[in-house]
Short mmCIF file of C-alpha atoms and ligand atoms in Angstrom, two decimals:
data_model
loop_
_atom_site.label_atom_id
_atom_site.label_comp_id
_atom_site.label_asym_id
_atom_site.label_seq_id
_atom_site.Cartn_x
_atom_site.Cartn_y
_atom_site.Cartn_z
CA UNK A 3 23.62 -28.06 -1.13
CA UNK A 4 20.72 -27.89 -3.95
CA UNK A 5 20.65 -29.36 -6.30
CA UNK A 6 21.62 -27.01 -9.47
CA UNK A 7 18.46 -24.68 -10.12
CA UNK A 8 16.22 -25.69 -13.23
CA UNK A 9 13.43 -22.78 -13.10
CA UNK A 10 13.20 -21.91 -16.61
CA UNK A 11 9.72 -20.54 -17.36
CA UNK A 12 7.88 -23.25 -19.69
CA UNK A 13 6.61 -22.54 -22.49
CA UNK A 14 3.02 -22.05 -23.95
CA UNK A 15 1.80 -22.38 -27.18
CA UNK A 16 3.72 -20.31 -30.04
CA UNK A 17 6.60 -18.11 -30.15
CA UNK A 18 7.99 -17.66 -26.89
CA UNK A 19 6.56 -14.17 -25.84
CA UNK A 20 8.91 -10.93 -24.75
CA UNK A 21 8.31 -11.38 -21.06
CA UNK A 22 8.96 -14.92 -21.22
CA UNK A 23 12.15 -14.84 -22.52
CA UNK A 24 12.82 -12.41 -20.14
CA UNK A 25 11.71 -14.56 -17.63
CA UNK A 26 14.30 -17.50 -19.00
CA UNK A 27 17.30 -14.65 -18.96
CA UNK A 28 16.48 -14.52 -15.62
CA UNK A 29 16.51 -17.66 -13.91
CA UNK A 30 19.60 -18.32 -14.98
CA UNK A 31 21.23 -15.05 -13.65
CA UNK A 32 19.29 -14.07 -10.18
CA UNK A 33 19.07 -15.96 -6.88
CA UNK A 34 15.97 -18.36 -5.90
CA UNK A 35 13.86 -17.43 -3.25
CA UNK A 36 13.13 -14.48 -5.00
CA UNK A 37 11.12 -13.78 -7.98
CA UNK A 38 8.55 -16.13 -8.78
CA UNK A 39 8.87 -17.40 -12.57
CA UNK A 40 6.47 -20.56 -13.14
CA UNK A 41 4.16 -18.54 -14.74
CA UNK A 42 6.29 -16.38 -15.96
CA UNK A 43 5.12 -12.92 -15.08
CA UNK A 44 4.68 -10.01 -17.31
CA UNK A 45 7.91 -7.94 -17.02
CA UNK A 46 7.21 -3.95 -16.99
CA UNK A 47 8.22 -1.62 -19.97
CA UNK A 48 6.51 1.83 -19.05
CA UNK A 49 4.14 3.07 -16.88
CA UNK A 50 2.15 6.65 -16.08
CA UNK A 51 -0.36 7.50 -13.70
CA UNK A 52 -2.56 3.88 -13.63
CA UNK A 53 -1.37 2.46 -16.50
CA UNK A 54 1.55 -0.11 -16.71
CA UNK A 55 2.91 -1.64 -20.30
CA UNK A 56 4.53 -4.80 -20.08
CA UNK A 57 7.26 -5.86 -22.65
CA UNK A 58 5.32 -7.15 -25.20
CA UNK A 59 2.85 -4.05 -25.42
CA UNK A 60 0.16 -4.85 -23.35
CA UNK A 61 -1.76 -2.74 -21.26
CA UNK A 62 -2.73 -3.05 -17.69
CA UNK A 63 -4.46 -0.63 -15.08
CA UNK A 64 -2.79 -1.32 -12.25
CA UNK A 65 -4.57 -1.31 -8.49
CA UNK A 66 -1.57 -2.36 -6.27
CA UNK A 67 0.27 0.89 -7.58
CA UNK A 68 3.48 -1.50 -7.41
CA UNK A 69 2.88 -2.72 -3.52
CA UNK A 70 1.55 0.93 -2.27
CA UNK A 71 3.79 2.97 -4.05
CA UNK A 72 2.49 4.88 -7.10
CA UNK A 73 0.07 6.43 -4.49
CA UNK A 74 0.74 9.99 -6.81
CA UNK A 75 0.28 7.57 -9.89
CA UNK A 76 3.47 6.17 -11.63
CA UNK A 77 5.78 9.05 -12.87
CA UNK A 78 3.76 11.95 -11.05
CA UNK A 79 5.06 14.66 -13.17
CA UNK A 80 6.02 16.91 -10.50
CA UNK A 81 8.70 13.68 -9.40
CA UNK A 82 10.24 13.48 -12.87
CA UNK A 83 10.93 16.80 -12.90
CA UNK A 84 12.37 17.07 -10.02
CA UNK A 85 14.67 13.95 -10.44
CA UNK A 86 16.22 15.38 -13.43
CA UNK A 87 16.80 18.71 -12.56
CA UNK A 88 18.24 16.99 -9.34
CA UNK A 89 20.61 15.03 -11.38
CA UNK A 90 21.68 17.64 -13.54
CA UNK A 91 23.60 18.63 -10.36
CA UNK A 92 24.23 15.95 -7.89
CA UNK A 93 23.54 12.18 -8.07
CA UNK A 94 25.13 10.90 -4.86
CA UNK A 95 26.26 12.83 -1.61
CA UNK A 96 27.48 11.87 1.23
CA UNK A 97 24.94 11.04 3.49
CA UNK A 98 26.14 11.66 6.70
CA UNK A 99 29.48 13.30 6.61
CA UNK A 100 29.23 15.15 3.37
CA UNK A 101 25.36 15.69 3.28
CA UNK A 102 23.66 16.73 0.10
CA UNK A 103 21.28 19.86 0.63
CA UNK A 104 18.55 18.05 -0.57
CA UNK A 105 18.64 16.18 2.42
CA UNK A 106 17.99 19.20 4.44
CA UNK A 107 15.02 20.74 1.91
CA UNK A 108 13.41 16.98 2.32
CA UNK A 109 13.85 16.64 6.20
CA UNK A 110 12.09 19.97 6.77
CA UNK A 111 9.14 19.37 4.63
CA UNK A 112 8.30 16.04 5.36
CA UNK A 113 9.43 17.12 9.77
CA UNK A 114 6.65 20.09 8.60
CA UNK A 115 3.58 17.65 8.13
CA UNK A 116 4.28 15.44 11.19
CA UNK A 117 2.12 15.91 14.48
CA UNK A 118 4.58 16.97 16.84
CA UNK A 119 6.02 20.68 17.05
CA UNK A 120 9.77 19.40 16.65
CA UNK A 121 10.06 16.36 14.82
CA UNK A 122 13.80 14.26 13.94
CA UNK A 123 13.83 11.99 11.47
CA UNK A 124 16.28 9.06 10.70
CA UNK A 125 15.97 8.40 6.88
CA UNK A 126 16.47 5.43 5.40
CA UNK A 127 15.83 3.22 1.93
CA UNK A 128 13.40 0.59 2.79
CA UNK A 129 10.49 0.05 4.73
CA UNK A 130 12.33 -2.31 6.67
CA UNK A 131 15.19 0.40 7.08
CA UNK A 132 12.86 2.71 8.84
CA UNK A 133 11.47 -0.12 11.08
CA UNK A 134 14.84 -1.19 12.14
CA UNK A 135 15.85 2.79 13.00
CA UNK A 136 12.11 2.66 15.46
CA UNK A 137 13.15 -0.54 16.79
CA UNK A 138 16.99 0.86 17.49
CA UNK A 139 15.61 4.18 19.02
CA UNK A 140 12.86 2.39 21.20
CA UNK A 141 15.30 0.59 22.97
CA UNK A 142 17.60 3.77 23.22
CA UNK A 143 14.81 5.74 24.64
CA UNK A 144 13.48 3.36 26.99
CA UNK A 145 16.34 0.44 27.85
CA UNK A 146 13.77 -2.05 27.51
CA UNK A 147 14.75 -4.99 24.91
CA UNK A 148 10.84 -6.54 24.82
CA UNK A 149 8.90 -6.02 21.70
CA UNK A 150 4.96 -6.90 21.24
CA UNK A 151 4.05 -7.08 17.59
CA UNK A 152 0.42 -8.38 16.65
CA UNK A 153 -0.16 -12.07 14.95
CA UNK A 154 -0.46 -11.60 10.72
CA UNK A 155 2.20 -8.21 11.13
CA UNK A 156 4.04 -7.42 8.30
CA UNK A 157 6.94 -5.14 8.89
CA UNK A 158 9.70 -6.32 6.52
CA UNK A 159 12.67 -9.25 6.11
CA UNK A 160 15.66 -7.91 7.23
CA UNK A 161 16.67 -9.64 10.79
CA UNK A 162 15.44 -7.06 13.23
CA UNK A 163 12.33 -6.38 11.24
CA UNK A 164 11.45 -9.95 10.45
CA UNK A 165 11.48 -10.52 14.08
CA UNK A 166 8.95 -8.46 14.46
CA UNK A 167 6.87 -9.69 11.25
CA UNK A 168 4.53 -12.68 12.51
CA UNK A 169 4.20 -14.70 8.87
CA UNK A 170 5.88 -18.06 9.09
CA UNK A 171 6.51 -18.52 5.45
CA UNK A 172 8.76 -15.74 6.10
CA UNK A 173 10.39 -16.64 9.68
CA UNK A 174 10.69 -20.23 9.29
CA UNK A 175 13.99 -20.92 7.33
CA UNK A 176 15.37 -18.51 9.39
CA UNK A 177 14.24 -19.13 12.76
CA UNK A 178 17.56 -19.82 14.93
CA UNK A 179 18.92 -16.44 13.54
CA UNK A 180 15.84 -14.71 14.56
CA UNK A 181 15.87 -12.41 18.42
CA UNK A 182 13.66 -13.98 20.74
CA UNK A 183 12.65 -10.84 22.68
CA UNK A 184 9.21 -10.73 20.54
CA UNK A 185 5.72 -11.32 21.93
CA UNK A 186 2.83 -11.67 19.29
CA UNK A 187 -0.81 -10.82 20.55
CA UNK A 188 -4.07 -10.90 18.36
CA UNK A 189 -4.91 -8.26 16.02
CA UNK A 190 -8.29 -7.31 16.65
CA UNK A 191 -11.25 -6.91 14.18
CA UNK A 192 -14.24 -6.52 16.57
CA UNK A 193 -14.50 -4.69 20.06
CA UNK A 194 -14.28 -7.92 21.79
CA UNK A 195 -11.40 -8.92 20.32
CA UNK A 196 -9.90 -5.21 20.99
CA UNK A 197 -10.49 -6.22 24.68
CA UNK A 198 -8.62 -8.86 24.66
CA UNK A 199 -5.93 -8.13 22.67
CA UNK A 200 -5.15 -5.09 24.95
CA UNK A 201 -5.32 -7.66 27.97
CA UNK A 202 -2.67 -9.56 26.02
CA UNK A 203 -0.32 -6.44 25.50
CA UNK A 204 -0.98 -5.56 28.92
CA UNK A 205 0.63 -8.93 30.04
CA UNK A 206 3.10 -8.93 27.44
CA UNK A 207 4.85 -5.24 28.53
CA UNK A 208 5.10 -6.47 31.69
CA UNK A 209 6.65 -9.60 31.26
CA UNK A 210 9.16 -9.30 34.03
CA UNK A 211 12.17 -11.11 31.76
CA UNK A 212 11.90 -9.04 29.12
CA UNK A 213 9.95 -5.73 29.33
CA UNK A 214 8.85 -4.28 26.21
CA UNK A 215 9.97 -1.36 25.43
CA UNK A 216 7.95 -0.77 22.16
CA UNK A 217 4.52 -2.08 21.12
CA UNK A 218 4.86 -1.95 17.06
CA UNK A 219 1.50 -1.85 14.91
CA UNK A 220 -0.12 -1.29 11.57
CA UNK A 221 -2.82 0.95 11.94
CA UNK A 222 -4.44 -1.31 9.24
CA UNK A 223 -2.56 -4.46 8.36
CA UNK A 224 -1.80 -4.49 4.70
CA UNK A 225 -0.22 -8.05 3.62
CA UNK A 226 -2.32 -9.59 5.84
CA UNK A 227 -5.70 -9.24 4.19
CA UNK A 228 -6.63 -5.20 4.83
CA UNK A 229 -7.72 -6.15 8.37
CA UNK A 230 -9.04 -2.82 10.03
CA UNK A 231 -9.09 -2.57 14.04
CA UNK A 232 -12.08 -1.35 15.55
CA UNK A 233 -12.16 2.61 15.91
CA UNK A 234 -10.73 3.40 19.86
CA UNK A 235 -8.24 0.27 19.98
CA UNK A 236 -5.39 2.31 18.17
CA UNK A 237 -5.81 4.71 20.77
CA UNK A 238 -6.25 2.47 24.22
CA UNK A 239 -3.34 0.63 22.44
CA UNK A 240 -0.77 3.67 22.41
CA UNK A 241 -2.51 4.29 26.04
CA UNK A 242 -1.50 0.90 27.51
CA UNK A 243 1.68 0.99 26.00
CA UNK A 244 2.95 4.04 27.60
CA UNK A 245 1.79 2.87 30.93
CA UNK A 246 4.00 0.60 31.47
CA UNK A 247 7.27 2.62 29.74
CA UNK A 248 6.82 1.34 26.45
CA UNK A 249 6.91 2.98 22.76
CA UNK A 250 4.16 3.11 20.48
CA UNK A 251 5.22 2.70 17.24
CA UNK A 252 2.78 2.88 14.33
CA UNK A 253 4.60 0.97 11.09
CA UNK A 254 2.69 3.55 8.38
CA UNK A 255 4.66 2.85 5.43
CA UNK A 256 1.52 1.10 4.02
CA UNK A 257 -1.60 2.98 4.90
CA UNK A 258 0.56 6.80 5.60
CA UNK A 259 0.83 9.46 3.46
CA UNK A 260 -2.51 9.54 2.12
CA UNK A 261 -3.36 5.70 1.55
CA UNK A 262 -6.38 5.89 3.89
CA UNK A 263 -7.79 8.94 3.04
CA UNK A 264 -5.53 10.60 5.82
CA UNK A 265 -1.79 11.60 6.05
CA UNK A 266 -1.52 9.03 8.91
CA UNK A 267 -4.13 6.19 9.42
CA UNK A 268 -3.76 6.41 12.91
CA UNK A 269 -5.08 9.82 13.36
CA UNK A 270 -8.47 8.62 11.93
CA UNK A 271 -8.69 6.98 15.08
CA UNK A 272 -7.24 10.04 17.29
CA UNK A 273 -4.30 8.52 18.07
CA UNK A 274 -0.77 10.64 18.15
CA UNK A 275 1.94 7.82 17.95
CA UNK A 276 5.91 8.20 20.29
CA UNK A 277 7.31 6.89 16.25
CA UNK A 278 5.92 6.78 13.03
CA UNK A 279 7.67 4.38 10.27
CA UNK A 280 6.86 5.71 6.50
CA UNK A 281 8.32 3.77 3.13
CA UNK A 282 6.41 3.11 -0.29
CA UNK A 283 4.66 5.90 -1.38
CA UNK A 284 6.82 8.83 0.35
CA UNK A 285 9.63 8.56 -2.77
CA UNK A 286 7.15 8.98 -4.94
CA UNK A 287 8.60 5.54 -6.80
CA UNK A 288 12.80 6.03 -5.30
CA UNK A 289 13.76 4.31 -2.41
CA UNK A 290 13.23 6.50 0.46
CA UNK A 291 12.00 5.35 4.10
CA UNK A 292 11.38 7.56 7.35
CA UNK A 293 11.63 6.80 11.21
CA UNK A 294 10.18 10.13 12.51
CA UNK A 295 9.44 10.98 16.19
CA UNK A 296 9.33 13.76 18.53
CA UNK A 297 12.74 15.36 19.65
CA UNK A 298 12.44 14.20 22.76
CA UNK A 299 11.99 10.37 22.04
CA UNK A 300 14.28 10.87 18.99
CA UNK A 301 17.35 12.67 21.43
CA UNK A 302 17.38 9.28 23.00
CA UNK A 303 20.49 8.75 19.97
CA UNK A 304 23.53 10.31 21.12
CA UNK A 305 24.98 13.58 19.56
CA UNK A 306 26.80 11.99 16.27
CA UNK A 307 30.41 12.58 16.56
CA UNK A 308 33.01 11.44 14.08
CA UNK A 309 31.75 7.90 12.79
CA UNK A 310 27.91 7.96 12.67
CA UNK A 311 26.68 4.88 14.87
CA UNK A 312 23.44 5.03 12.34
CA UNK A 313 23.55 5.50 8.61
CA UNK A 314 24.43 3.56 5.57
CA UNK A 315 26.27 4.52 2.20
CA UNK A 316 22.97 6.06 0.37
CA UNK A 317 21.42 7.60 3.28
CA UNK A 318 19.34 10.96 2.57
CA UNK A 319 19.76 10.07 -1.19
CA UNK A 320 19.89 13.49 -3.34
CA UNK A 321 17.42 11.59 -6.10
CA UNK A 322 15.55 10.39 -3.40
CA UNK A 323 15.37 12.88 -1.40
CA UNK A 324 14.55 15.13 -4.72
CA UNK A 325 11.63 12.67 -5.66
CA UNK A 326 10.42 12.60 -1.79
CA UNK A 327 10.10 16.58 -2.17
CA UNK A 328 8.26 16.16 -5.71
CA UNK A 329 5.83 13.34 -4.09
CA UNK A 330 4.84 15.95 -1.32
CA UNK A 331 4.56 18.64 -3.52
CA UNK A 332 1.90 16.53 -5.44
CA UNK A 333 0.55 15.24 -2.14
CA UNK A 334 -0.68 19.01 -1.25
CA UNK A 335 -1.63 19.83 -4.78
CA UNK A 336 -3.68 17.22 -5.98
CA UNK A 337 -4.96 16.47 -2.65
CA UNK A 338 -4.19 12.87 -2.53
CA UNK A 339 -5.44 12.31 0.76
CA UNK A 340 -9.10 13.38 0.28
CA UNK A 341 -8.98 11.34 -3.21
CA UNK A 342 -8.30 8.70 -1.16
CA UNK A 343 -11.37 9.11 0.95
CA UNK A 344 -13.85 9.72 -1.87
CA UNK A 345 -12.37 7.45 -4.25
CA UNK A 346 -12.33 4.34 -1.48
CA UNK A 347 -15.69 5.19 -0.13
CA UNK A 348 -16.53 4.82 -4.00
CA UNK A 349 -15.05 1.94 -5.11
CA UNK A 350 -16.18 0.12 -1.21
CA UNK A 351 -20.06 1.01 -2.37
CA UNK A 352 -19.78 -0.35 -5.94
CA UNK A 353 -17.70 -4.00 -5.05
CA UNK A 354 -20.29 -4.35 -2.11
CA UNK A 355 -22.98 -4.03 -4.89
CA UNK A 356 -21.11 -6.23 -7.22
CA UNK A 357 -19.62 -8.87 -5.64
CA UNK A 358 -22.56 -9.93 -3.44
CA UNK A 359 -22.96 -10.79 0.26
CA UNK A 360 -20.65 -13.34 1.12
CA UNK A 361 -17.49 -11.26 -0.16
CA UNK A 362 -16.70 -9.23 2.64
CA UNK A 363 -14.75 -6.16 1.11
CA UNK A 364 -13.54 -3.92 3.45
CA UNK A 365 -10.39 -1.40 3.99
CA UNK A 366 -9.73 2.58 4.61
CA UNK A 367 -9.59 5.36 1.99
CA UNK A 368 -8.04 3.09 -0.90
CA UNK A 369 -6.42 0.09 1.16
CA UNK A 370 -9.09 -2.24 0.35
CA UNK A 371 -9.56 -6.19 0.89
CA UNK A 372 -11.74 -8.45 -0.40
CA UNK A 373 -12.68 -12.26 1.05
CA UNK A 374 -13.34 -15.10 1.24
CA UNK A 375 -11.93 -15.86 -2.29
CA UNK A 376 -9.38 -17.55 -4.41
CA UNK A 377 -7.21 -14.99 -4.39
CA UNK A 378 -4.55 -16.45 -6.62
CA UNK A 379 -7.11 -17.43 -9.01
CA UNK A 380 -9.09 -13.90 -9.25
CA UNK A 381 -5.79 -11.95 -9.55
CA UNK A 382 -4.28 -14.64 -12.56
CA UNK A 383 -7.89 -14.23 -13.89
CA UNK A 384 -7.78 -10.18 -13.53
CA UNK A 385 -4.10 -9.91 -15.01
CA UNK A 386 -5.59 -11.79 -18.15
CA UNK A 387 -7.96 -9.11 -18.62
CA UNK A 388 -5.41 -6.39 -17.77
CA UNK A 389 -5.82 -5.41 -14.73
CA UNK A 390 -3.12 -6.30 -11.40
CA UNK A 391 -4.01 -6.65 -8.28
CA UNK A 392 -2.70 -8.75 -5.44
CA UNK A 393 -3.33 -11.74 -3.11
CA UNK A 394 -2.37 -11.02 0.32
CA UNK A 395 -3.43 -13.02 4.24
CA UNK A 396 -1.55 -15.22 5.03
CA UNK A 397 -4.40 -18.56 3.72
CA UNK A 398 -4.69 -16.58 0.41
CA UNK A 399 -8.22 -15.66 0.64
CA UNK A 400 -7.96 -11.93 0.44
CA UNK A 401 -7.84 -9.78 -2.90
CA UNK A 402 -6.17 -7.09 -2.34
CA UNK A 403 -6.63 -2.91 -3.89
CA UNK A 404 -4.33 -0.46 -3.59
CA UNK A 405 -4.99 1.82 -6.73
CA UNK A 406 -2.90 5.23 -7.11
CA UNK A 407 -5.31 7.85 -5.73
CA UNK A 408 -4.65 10.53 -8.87
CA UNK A 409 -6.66 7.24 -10.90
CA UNK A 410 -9.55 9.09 -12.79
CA UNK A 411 -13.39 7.98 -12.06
CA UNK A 412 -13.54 6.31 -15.32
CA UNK A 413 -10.37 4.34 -14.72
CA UNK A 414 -11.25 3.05 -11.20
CA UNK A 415 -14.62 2.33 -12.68
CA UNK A 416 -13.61 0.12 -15.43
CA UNK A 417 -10.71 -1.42 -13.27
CA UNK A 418 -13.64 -2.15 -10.55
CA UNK A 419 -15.64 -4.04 -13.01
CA UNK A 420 -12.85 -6.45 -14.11
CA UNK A 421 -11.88 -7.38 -10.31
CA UNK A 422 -16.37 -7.92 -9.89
CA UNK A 423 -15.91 -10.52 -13.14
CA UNK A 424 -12.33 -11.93 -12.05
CA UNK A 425 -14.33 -12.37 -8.37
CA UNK A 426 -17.47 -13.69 -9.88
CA UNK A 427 -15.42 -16.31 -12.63
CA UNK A 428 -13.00 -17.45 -10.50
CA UNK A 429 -13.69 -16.24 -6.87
C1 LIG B 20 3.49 -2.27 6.88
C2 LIG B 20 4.80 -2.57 6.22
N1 LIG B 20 5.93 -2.42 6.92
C3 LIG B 20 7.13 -2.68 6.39
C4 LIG B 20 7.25 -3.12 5.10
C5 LIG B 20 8.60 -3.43 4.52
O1 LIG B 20 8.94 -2.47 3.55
P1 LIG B 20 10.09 -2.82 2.50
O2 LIG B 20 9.60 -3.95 1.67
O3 LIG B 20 10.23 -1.53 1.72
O4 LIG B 20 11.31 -3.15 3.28
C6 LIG B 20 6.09 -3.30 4.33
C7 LIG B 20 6.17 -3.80 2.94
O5 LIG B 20 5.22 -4.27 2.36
C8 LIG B 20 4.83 -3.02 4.91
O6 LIG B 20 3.69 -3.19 4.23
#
């Protein structure tokens, strides 16, 4: 056992601040292992659009948009309203027996905007919901138990997901409980390493003990540093995988709906996947996760009949599903894709400029790393200023930018210029 917990925050100089004591009201009421209170973090009071104001008043612009989610800004208007006209209705339905119509309006708009001509979707409430309902239907569809997952993946912490997420931090206390039927190959960054790496999937799916029956990527990989493939493997990847009977599943709840300047990253590089997983910015800011595929991958699940053999209490959500439809709606309207585009290409020209040559920044639309640097040190520098961003990769040398694409040219500007002088004092 350990021994009893003693996390409380210390404190600085002065009166204790509200976020601190916050912090202390905390430790003493939720689990370890979860948030992190030593510093003790600046707990969130309000936000809208780019702006976040912590509990004792300050401001911040925020470029993580809360892990990829406030892609439409935080409380897009169009969300809000929807939310409370949905609640002036229905709060809760019953997902799968009793399902709320605003299931049904969701399902068809969101089944609207994927690339095949008859989509099915399995919704869920996490990221790592919709990568579990991929990973479930692969093996439906094909029989085939194998996964291959690429080294630095991040596709989320419940058991089937973590499997499949390469991290050790993350897999190590948990190792015995974790399915063995994953095989992790590099991630490319150059064309030489995309020749490999398909050489390694190409032995993996074949492994005669346990064939693969999906090949599960991130069309960029987010947590591990905004590491970008080089344009074509996407597509050879999807290519090899089919040839020898497996899935391609393209984990998009980072970089889709918009992130990278395109509804789905991978059809920058040309490259239709058998299953897409979407999370984060698809609520709009509520829970709400997608597995979507093509009816005739997705009909691998048998008719439901009585008991559903896939679903959960809060499946298709009404204020979820409500929020989803307000997200989309802003999607089209304030074309969040194309911001994306111009505003990365933007803010990619001005921190090459700034941050000088041997900061690599790099990304797609506005997924955006930057490295070698302290990471820890330029985003505790950053937050002082007001401005959040995040470490991510997995040695902490990667800043990373994920700024809500509705942020105005003047915002992204001044929020820019902060992460150049956090880079340059502390990078
Ligand atoms: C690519 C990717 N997949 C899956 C997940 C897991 O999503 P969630 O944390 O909502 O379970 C994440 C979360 O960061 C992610 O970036």
């Amino acid at each position: 056992m350990n021994p009893p917990s003693d996390s409380s925050p210390p404190a600085g100089p002065g009166p204790p601040s509200a976020s601190l004591r916050l912090a202390r009201r905390l430790a003493r009421v939720e689990s370890r292992g979860i948030t992190s209170l030593d510093p003790a973090p600046p707990f969130w009071a309000e936000a809208e659009g780019v702006t976040v104001v912590d509990a004792d008043g300050k401001r911040y612009l925020d470029f993580t948009a809360a892990f990829g989610v406030a892609l439409a800004g935080h409380r897009p208007p169009a969300v809000v309203r929807r939310i409370a006209s949905q609640a002036s209705r229905l709060v809760h339905g019953m997902g799968d027996l009793h399902p709320p119509a605003a299931k049904v309006e969701f399902l068809e708009a969101l089944a609207a905007l994927m690339p095949w001509p008859d989509t099915r979707i399995v919704l869920g409430l996490s990221g790592s919901d919709a990568v579990e309902a991929a990973l479930k239907t692969a093996f439906l569809a094909t029989g085939h138990p194998g996964v291959v997952a690429f080294e630095g993946a991040y596709h989320g912490l419940t058991l089937g997901a973590l499997a499949a997420t390469h991290r050790e931090r993350f897999r190590r206390p948990f190792t015995r409980r974790l399915a063995n039927h994953v095989t992790f190959v590099p991630f490319p960054e150059t064309p030489s390493e995309a020749e490999a790496s398909l050489e390694a999937v190409a032995r993996a799916t074949s492994a005669p003990a346990s064939p693969a029956g999906a090949v599960i990527v991130e069309p960029v990989q987010g947590r591990a540093g905004v590491r970008v493939p080089p344009p074509g493997f996407l597509k050879s990847l999807a290519e090899a995988a089919r040839e020898r009977g497996a899935l391609l599943i393209a984990d998009e709840i980072f970089t889709g709906m918009g992130r990278t300047g395109a509804l789905l990253a991978c059809s920058l590089d040309g490259m239709t996947p058998d299953l897409v997983c979407l999370g984060k910015a698809l609520g709009g800011g509520m829970p709400l996760s997608a597995c979507c595929g093509p009816a005739d991958v997705m009909d691998a699940w048998p008719p439901s009949s009585g008991e559903a053999i896939h679903t959960s209490t809060f499946l298709g959500h009404p204020l979820s599903c409500a929020a989803g439809l307000g997200f989309l709606e802003t999607l089209e309207r304030e074309r969040l894709a194309e911001r994306a585009e111009t505003l990365g290409r933007e803010a990619t020209a001005y921190l090459r400029e700034a941050v000088g040559a041997d900061v690599q920044v790099r990304g797609r639309g506005l997924m955006i790393g930057l490295g070698p640097v302290r990471a820890a040190a330029v985003a505790a520098r950053a937050l002082e200023e007001g401005l959040i961003v995040l470490p991510a990769g997995a040695a902490g040398k990667v800043v990373q930018i994920t700024p809500p694409a509705v942020a105005e040219p003047g915002e992204l500007r001044r929020g820019l210029e902060m992460l150049a002088a956090a880079v340059r004092s502390a990078g």
